[in-house]
Tab-separated table of C-alpha atoms in Angstrom:
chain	number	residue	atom	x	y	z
A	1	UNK	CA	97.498	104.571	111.768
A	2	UNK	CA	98.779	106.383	108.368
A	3	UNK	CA	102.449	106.496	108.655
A	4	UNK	CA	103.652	110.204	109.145
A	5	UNK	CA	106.219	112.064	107.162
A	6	UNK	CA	109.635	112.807	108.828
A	7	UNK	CA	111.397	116.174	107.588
A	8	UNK	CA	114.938	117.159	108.642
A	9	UNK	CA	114.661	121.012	109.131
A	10	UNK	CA	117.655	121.853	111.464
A	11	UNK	CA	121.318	120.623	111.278
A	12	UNK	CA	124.305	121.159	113.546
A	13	UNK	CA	127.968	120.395	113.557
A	14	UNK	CA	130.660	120.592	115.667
A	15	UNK	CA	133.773	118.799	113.530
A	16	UNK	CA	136.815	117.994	113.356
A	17	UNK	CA	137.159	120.211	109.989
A	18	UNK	CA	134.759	123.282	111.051
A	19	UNK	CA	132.343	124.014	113.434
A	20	UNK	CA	128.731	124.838	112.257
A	21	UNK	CA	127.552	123.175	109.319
A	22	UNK	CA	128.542	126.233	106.557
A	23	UNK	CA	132.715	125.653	107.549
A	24	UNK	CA	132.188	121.804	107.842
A	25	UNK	CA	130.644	121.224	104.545
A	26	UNK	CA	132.379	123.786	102.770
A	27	UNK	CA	135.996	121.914	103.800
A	28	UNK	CA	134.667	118.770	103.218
A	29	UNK	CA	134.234	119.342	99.401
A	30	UNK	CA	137.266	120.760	99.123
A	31	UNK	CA	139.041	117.920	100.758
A	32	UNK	CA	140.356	119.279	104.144
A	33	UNK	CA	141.286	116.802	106.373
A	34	UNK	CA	140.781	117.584	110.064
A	35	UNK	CA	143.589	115.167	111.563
A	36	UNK	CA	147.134	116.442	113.007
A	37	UNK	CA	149.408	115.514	115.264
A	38	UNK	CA	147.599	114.724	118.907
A	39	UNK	CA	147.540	117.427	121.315
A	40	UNK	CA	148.498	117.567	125.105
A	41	UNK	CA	150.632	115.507	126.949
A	42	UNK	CA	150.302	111.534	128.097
A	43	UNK	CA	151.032	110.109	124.293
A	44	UNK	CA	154.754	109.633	124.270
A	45	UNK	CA	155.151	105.871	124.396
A	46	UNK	CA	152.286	105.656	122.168
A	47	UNK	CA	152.115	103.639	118.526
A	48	UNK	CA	149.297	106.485	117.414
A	49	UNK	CA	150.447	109.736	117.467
A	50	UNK	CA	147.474	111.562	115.846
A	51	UNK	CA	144.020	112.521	116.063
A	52	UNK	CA	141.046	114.402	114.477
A	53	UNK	CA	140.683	117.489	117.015
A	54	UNK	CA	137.875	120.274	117.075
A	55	UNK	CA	139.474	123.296	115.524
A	56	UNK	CA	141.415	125.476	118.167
A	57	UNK	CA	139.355	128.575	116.644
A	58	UNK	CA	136.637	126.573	119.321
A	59	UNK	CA	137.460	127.934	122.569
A	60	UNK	CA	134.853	126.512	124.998
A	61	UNK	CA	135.629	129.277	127.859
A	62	UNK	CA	134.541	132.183	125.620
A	63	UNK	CA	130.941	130.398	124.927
A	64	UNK	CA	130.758	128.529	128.866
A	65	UNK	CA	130.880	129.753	132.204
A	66	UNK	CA	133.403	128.263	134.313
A	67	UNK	CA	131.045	126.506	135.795
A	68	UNK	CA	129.299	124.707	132.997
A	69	UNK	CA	132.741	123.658	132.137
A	70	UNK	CA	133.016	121.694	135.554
A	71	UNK	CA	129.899	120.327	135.639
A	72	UNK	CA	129.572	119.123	131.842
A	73	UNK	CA	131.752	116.544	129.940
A	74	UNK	CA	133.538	118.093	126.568
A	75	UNK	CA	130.884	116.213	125.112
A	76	UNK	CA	127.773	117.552	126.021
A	77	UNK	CA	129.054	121.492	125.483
A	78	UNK	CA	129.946	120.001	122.011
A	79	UNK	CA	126.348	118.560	122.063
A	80	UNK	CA	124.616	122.084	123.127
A	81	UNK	CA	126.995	124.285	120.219
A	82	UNK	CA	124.984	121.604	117.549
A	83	UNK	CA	121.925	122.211	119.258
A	84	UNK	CA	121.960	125.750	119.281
A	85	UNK	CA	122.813	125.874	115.577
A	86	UNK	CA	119.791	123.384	114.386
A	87	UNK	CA	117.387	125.066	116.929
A	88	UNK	CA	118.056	128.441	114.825
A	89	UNK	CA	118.748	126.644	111.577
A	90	UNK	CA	115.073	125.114	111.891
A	91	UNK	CA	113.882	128.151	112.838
A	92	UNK	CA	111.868	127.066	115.441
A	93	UNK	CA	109.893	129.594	117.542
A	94	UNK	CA	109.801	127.883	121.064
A	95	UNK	CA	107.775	130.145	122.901
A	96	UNK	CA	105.064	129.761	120.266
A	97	UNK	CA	104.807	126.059	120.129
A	98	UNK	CA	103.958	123.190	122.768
A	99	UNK	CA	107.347	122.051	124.466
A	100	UNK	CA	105.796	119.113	125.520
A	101	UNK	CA	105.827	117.926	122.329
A	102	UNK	CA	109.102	118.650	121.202
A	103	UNK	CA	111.737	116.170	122.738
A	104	UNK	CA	116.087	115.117	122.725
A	105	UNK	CA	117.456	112.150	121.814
A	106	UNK	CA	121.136	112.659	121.914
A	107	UNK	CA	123.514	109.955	122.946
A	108	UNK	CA	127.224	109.296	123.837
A	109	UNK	CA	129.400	106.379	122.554
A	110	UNK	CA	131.425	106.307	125.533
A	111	UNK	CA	132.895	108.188	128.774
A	112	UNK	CA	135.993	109.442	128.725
A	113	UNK	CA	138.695	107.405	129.904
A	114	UNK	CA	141.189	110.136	131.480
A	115	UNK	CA	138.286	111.896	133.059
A	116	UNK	CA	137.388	109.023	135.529
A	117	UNK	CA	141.297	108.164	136.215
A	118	UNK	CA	141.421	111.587	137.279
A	119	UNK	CA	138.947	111.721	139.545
A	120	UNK	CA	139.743	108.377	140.800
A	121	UNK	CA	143.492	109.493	141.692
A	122	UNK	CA	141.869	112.429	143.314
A	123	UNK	CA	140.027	110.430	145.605
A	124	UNK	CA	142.429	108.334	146.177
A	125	UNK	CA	145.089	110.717	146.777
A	126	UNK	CA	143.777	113.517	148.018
A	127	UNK	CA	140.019	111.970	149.776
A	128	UNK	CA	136.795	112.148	149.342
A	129	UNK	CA	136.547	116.129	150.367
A	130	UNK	CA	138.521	116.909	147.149
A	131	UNK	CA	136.527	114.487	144.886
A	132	UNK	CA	134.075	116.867	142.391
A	133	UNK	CA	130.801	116.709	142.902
A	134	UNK	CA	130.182	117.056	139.626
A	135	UNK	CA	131.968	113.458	138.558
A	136	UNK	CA	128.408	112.184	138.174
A	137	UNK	CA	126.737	114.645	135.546
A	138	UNK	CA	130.294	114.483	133.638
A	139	UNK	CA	129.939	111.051	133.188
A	140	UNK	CA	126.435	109.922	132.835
A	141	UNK	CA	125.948	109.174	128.721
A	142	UNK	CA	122.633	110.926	128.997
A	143	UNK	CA	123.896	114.453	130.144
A	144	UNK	CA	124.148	115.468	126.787
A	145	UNK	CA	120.479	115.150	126.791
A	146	UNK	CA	119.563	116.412	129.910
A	147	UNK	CA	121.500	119.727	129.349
A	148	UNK	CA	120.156	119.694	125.817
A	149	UNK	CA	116.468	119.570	126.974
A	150	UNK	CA	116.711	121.894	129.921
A	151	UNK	CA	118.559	124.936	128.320
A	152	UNK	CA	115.827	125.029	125.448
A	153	UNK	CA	113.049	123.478	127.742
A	154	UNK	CA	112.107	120.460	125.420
A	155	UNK	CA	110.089	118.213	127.975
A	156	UNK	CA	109.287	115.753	124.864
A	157	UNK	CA	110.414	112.217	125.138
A	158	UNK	CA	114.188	112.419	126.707
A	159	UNK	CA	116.249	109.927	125.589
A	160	UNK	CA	119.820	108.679	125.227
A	161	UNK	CA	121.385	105.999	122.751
A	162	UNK	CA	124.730	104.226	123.595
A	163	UNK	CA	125.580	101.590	121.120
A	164	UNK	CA	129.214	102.380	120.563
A	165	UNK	CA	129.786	104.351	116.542
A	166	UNK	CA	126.357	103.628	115.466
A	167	UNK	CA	125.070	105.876	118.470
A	168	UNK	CA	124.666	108.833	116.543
A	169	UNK	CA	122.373	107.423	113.827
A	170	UNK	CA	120.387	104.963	116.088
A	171	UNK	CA	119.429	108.337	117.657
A	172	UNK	CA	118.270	109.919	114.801
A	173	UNK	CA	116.753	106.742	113.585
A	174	UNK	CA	115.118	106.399	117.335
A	175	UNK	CA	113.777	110.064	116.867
A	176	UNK	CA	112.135	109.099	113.304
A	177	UNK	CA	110.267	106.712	115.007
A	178	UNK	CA	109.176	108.663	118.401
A	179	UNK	CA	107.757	110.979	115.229
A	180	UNK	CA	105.795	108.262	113.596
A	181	UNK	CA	104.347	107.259	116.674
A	182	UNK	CA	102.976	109.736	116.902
A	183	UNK	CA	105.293	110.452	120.828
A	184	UNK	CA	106.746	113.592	119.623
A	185	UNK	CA	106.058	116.611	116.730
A	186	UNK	CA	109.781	117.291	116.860
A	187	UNK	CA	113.016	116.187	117.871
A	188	UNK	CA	116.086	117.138	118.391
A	189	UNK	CA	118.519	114.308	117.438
A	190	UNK	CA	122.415	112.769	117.119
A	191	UNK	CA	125.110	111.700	118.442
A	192	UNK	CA	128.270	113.625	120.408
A	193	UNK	CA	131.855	112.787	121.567
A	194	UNK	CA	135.108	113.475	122.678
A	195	UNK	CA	136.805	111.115	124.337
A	196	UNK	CA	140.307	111.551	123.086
A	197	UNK	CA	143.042	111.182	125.339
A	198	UNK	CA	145.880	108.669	126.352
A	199	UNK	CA	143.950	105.795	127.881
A	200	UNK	CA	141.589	105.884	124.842
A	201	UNK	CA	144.105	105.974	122.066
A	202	UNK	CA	145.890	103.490	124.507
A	203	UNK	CA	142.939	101.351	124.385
A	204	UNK	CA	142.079	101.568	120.993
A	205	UNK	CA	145.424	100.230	120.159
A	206	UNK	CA	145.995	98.275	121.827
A	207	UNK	CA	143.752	96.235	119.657
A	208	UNK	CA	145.410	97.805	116.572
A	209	UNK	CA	142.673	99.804	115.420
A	210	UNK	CA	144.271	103.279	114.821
A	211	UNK	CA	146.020	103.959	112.341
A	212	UNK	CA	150.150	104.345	113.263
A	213	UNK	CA	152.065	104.441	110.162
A	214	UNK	CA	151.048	107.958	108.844
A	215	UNK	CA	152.150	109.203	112.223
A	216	UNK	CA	154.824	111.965	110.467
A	217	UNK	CA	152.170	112.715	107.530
A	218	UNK	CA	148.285	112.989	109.528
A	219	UNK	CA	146.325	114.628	106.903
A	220	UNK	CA	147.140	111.226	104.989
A	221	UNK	CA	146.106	109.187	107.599
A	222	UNK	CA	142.358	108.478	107.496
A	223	UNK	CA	141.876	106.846	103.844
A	224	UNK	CA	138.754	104.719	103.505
A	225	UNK	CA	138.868	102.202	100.667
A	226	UNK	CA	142.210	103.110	100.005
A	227	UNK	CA	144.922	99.568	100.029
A	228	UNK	CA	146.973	102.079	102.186
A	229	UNK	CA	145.190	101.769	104.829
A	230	UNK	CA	146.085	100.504	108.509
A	231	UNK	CA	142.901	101.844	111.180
A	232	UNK	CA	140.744	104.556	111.745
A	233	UNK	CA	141.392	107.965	113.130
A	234	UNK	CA	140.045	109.018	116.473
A	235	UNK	CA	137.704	111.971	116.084
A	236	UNK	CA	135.891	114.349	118.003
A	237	UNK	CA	132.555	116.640	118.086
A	238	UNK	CA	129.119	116.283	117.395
A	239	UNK	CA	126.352	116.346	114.811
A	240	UNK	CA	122.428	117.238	115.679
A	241	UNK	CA	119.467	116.982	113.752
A	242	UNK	CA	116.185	118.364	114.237
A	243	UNK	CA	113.318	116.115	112.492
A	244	UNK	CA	110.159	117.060	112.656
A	245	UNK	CA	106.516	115.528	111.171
A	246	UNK	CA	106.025	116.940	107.836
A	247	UNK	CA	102.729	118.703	108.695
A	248	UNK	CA	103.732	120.282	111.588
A	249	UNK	CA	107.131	122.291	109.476
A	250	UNK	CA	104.684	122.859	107.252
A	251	UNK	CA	102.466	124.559	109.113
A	252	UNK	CA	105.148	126.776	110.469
A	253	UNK	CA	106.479	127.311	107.422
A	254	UNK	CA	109.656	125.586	108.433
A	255	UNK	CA	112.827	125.334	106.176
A	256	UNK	CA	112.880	121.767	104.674
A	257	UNK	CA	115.875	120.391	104.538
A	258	UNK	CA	115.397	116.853	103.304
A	259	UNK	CA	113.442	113.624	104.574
A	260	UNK	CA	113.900	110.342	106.402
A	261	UNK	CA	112.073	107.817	104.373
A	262	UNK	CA	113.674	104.657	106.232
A	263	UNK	CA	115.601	103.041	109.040
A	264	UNK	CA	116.946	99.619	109.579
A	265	UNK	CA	118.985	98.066	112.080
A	266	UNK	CA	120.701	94.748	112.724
A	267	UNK	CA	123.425	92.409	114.479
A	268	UNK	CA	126.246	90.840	113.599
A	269	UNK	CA	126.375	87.908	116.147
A	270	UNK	CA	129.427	87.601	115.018
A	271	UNK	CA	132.351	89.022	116.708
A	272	UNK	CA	132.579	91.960	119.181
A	273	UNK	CA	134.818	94.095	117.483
A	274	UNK	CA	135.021	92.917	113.945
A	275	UNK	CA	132.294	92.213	111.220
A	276	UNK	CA	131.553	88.997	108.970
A	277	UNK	CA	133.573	88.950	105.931
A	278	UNK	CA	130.728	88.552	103.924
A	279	UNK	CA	129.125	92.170	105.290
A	280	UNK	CA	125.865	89.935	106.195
A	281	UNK	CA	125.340	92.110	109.105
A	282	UNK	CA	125.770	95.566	106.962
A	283	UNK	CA	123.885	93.867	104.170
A	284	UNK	CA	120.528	92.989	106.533
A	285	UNK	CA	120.141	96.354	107.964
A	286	UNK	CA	120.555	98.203	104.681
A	287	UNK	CA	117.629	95.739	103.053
A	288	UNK	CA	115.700	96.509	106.693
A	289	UNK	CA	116.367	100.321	105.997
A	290	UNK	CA	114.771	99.928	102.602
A	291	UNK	CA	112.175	97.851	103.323
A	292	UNK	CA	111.249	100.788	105.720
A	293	UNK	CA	111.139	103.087	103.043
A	294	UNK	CA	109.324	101.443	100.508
A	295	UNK	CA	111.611	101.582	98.215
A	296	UNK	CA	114.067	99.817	95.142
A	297	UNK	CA	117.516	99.099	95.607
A	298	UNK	CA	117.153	100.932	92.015
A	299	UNK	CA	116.150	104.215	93.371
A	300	UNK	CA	119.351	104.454	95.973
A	301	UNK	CA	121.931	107.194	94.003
A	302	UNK	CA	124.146	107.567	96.512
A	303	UNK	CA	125.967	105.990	99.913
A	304	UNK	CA	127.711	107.385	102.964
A	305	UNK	CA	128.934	104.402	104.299
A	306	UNK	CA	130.609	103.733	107.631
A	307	UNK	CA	133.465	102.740	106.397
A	308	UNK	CA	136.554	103.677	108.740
A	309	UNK	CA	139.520	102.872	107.193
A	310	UNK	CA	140.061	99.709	108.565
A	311	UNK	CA	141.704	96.894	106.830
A	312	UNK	CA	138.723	94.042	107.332
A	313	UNK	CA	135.401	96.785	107.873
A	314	UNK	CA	135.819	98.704	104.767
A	315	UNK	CA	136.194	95.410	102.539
A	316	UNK	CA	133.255	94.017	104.474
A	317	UNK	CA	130.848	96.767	103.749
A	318	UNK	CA	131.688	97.008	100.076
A	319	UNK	CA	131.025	93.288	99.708
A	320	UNK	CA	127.386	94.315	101.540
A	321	UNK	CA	126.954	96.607	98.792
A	322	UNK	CA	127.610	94.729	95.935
A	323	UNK	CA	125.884	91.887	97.527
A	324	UNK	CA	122.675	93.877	97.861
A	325	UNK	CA	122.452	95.920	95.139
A	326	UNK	CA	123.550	93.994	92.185
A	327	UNK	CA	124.156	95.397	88.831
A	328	UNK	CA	123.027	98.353	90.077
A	329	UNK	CA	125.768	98.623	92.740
A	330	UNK	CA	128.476	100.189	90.548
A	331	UNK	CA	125.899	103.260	89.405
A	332	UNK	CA	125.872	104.393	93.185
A	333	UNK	CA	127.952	106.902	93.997
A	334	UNK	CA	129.971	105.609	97.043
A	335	UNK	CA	131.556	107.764	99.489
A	336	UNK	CA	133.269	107.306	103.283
A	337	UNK	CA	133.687	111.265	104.926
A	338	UNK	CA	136.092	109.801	107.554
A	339	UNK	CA	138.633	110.244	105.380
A	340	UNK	CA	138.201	113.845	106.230
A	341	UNK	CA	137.116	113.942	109.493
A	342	UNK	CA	138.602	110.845	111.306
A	343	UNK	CA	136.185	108.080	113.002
A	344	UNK	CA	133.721	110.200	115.608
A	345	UNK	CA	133.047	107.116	117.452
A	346	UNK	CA	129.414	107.911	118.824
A	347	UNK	CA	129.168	111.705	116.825
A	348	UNK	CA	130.209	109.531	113.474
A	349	UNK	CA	126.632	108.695	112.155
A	350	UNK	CA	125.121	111.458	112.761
A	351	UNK	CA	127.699	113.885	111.476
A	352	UNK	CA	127.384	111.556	108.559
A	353	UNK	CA	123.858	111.748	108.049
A	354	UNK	CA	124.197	115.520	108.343
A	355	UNK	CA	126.251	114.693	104.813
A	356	UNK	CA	124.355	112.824	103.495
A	357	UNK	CA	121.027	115.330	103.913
A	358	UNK	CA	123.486	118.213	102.618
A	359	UNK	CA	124.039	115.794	99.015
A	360	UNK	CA	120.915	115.018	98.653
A	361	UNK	CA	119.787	118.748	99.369
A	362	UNK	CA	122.477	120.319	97.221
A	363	UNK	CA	123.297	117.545	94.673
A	364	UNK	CA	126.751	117.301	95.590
A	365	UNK	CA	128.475	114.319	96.414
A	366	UNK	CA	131.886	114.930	98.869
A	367	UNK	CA	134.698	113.045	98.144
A	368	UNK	CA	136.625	110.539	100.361
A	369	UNK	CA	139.887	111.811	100.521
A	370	UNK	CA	143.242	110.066	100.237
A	371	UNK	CA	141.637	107.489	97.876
A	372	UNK	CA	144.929	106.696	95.523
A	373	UNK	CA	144.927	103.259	95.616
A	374	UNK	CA	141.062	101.802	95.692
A	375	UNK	CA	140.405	98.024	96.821
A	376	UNK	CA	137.684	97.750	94.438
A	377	UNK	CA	137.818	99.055	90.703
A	378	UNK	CA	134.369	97.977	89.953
A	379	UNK	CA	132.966	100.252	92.111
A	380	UNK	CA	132.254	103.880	91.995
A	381	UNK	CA	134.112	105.234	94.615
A	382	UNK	CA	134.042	108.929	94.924
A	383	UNK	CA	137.773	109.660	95.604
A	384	UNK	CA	139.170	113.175	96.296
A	385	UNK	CA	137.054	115.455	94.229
A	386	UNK	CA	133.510	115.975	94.686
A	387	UNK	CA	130.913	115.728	91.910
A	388	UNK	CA	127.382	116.433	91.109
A	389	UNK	CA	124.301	114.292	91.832
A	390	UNK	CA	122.574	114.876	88.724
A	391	UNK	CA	118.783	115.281	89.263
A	392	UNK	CA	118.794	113.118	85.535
A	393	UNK	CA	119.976	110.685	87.311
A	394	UNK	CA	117.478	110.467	90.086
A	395	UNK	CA	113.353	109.038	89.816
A	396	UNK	CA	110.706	112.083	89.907
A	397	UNK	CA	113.452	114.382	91.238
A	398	UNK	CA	114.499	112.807	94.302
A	399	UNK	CA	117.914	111.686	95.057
A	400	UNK	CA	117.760	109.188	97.436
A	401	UNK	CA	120.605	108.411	99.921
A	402	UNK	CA	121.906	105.657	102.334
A	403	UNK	CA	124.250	106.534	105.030
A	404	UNK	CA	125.546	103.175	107.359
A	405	UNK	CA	126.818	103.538	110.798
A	406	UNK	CA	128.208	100.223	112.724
A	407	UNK	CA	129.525	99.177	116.075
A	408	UNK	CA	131.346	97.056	118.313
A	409	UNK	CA	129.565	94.241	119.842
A	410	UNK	CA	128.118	94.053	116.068
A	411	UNK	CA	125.542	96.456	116.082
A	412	UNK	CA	124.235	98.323	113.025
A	413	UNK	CA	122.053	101.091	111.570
A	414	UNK	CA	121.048	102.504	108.181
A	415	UNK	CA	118.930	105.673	107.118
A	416	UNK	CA	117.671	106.117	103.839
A	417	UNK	CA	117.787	110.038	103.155
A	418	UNK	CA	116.745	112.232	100.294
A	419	UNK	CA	116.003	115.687	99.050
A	420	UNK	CA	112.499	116.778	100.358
A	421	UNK	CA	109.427	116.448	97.242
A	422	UNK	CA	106.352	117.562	98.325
């Protein structure tokens, strides 16, 4: 069977530093970072006092009932805002088209902590007559996708990806192939999350991988690349895709955003919570994600790459890089966006691939803020300012993209992206 064309026609953002993909973008090449002091209550006797919050200009009980609000995580309502963007950004006509072949594939990195400890207390406390009946559909890592697929009736393949901060582009990367399988003519795809709270930040450093020494100064805190830096940022929101078979948008006379040309995944069998020195891992399922597409290390312009802002990940990746591309490693133009938007665990590769579409599509490269001090000098690391992706620069017109997304318990993914040719 001829391998089919995947076409990104539909994007959607909920982020730290806007929501919908205009805002998002827009502050990202300006160099906006989206972290500030942590909100609420809980955080006192904490080492991290700082997180990458949705803007407050979101207020969830203007756009939800009160009762969608008890019966759906933060996470999924994040999920549906992304969804309803793309839908309309995509300009997809449901009522016109076969649902059955349109399907979700939107997955969760984790539960949230504080959510279960509440309802545990509850029960405990108070008995099972005041426990919410709702717990379940909160929790579950596939709600996202359940809600996503009943409110626009999508009854496509429905599936849900949990494989910690690569969720979000194993789902897109899932959905690419449900297309070339022929299982699906469209997809709505990505990753969601917001799980910030005290037991997670707790959690997370408890293994010291937040950032705590840019506590009094947050918009400095997330700085990928940078010899500065101490741990990630914990993020929030969600990023949603929809990719369709090229044939089909065309026939509809869909707006093209960009292509999927490859995917490639790996694992580390390493360590659960920290990569090889050597970036084998990264460096296998970028080769795998290139391999996919058919193309030369050569023809790659441009990176998005995971890279969080921790001390051993971000000097693990670059060593990938240089490992894989040779010579040609210091003419790619080398970017981390978590510098702006903070690390959105299970949203993060998606949001990221949303990006990396929007370079490729505009030929603009964003920036990775706070990037003063660089670990590597060989390197072309696109600190603070963006700049333009010359279309001399790129074979027959394309610019061709990589974005990287990996995860505890060493698990990895890579898409290759670039502008749409016909």
């Amino acid at each position: 069977m001829a391998s089919k064309r995947v076409v990104i026609t539909g994007l959607g953002i909920v982020s730290p530093i806007g929501v919908g993909v205009g805002p998002s973008w827009a502050n990202l090449l300006c160099g906006k970072s989206g972290v500030s002091k942590i909100r609420g209550s809980g955080y006192e006797n904490l080492p991290c006092q700082i997180a990458a919050h949705v803007p407050d200009e979101l207020k969830l009980s203007e756009k939800f009932s009160s009762s969608d609000i008890r019966k759906m995580s933060t996470s999924t309502l994040f999920a549906l805002i992304a969804a309803e963007e793309a839908i309309q950004s995509s300009k997809l006509e449901l009522d016109s088209l076969n649902r059955q072949r349109i399907g979700v594939t939107i997955g969760n990195g984790m539960c949230n902590i504080d959510d279960i400890y509440e309802q545990v207390k509850v029960f405990k406390d108070r008995g099972y007559n005041r426990f919410n009946p709702h717990f379940l559909t909160r929790m579950l890592i596939n709600m996202p996708a359940g809600f996503v697929s009943i409110k626009f009736g999508l009854k496509g393949p429905n599936h849900c990806v949990s494989t910690a901060c690569t969720t979000g582009l194993h789902a897109l990367g899932d959905a690419y192939n449900f297309i070339q399988r022929g299982s699906a003519d469209v997809m709505v795809a990505g990753g969601t999350e917001a799980v910030i709270g005290p037991a997670s930040i707790a959690a997370f450093s408890r293994i010291r991988a937040l950032s705590c020494n840019f506590n009094d100064e947050p918009s400095k805190a997330s700085r990928p690349f940078d010899n500065l830096r101490d741990g990630f940022v914990m993020g929030e929101g969600a990023g949603l895709m929809v990719v369709e078979e090229l044939n089909h948008a065309l026939s509809r006379k869909a707006p093209i955003l960009g292509e999927i040309l490859g995917y490639g995944l790996s694992g580390d069998a390493f360590h659960i919570t920290s990569p090889p020195d050597d970036g084998s891992g990264a460096y296998n399922c970028m080769k795998s994600a290139l391999e996919d597409a058919s193309i030369n290390p050569n023809q790659i312009g441009h990176i998005n790459c995971h890279a969080t802002s921790t001390p051993q990940g971000d000097v693990a990746e670059l060593e990938a890089i240089k490992k894989l591309f040779g010579p040609h490693a210091n003419q790619i133009a080398i970017t981390s966006t978590k510098g702006a938007t903070g690390h959105l665990l299970g949203a993060a590769g998606s949001v990221e691939a949303i990006f990396t579409c929007l370079a490729a599509n505009k030929g603009v490269i964003p920036p990775t803020i706070n990037l003063n001090d660089p670990l590597n000098k060989d390197l072309n690391l696109i600190a603070n300012k963006p700049v333009n992706w010359d279309n001399a620069a790129s074979q027959n017109n394309r610019r061709i993209a990589l974005t990287n997304s990996f995860g505890f318990g060493g698990t990895n993914g890579s898409l290759v992206i670039a502008n749409y040719v016909n």
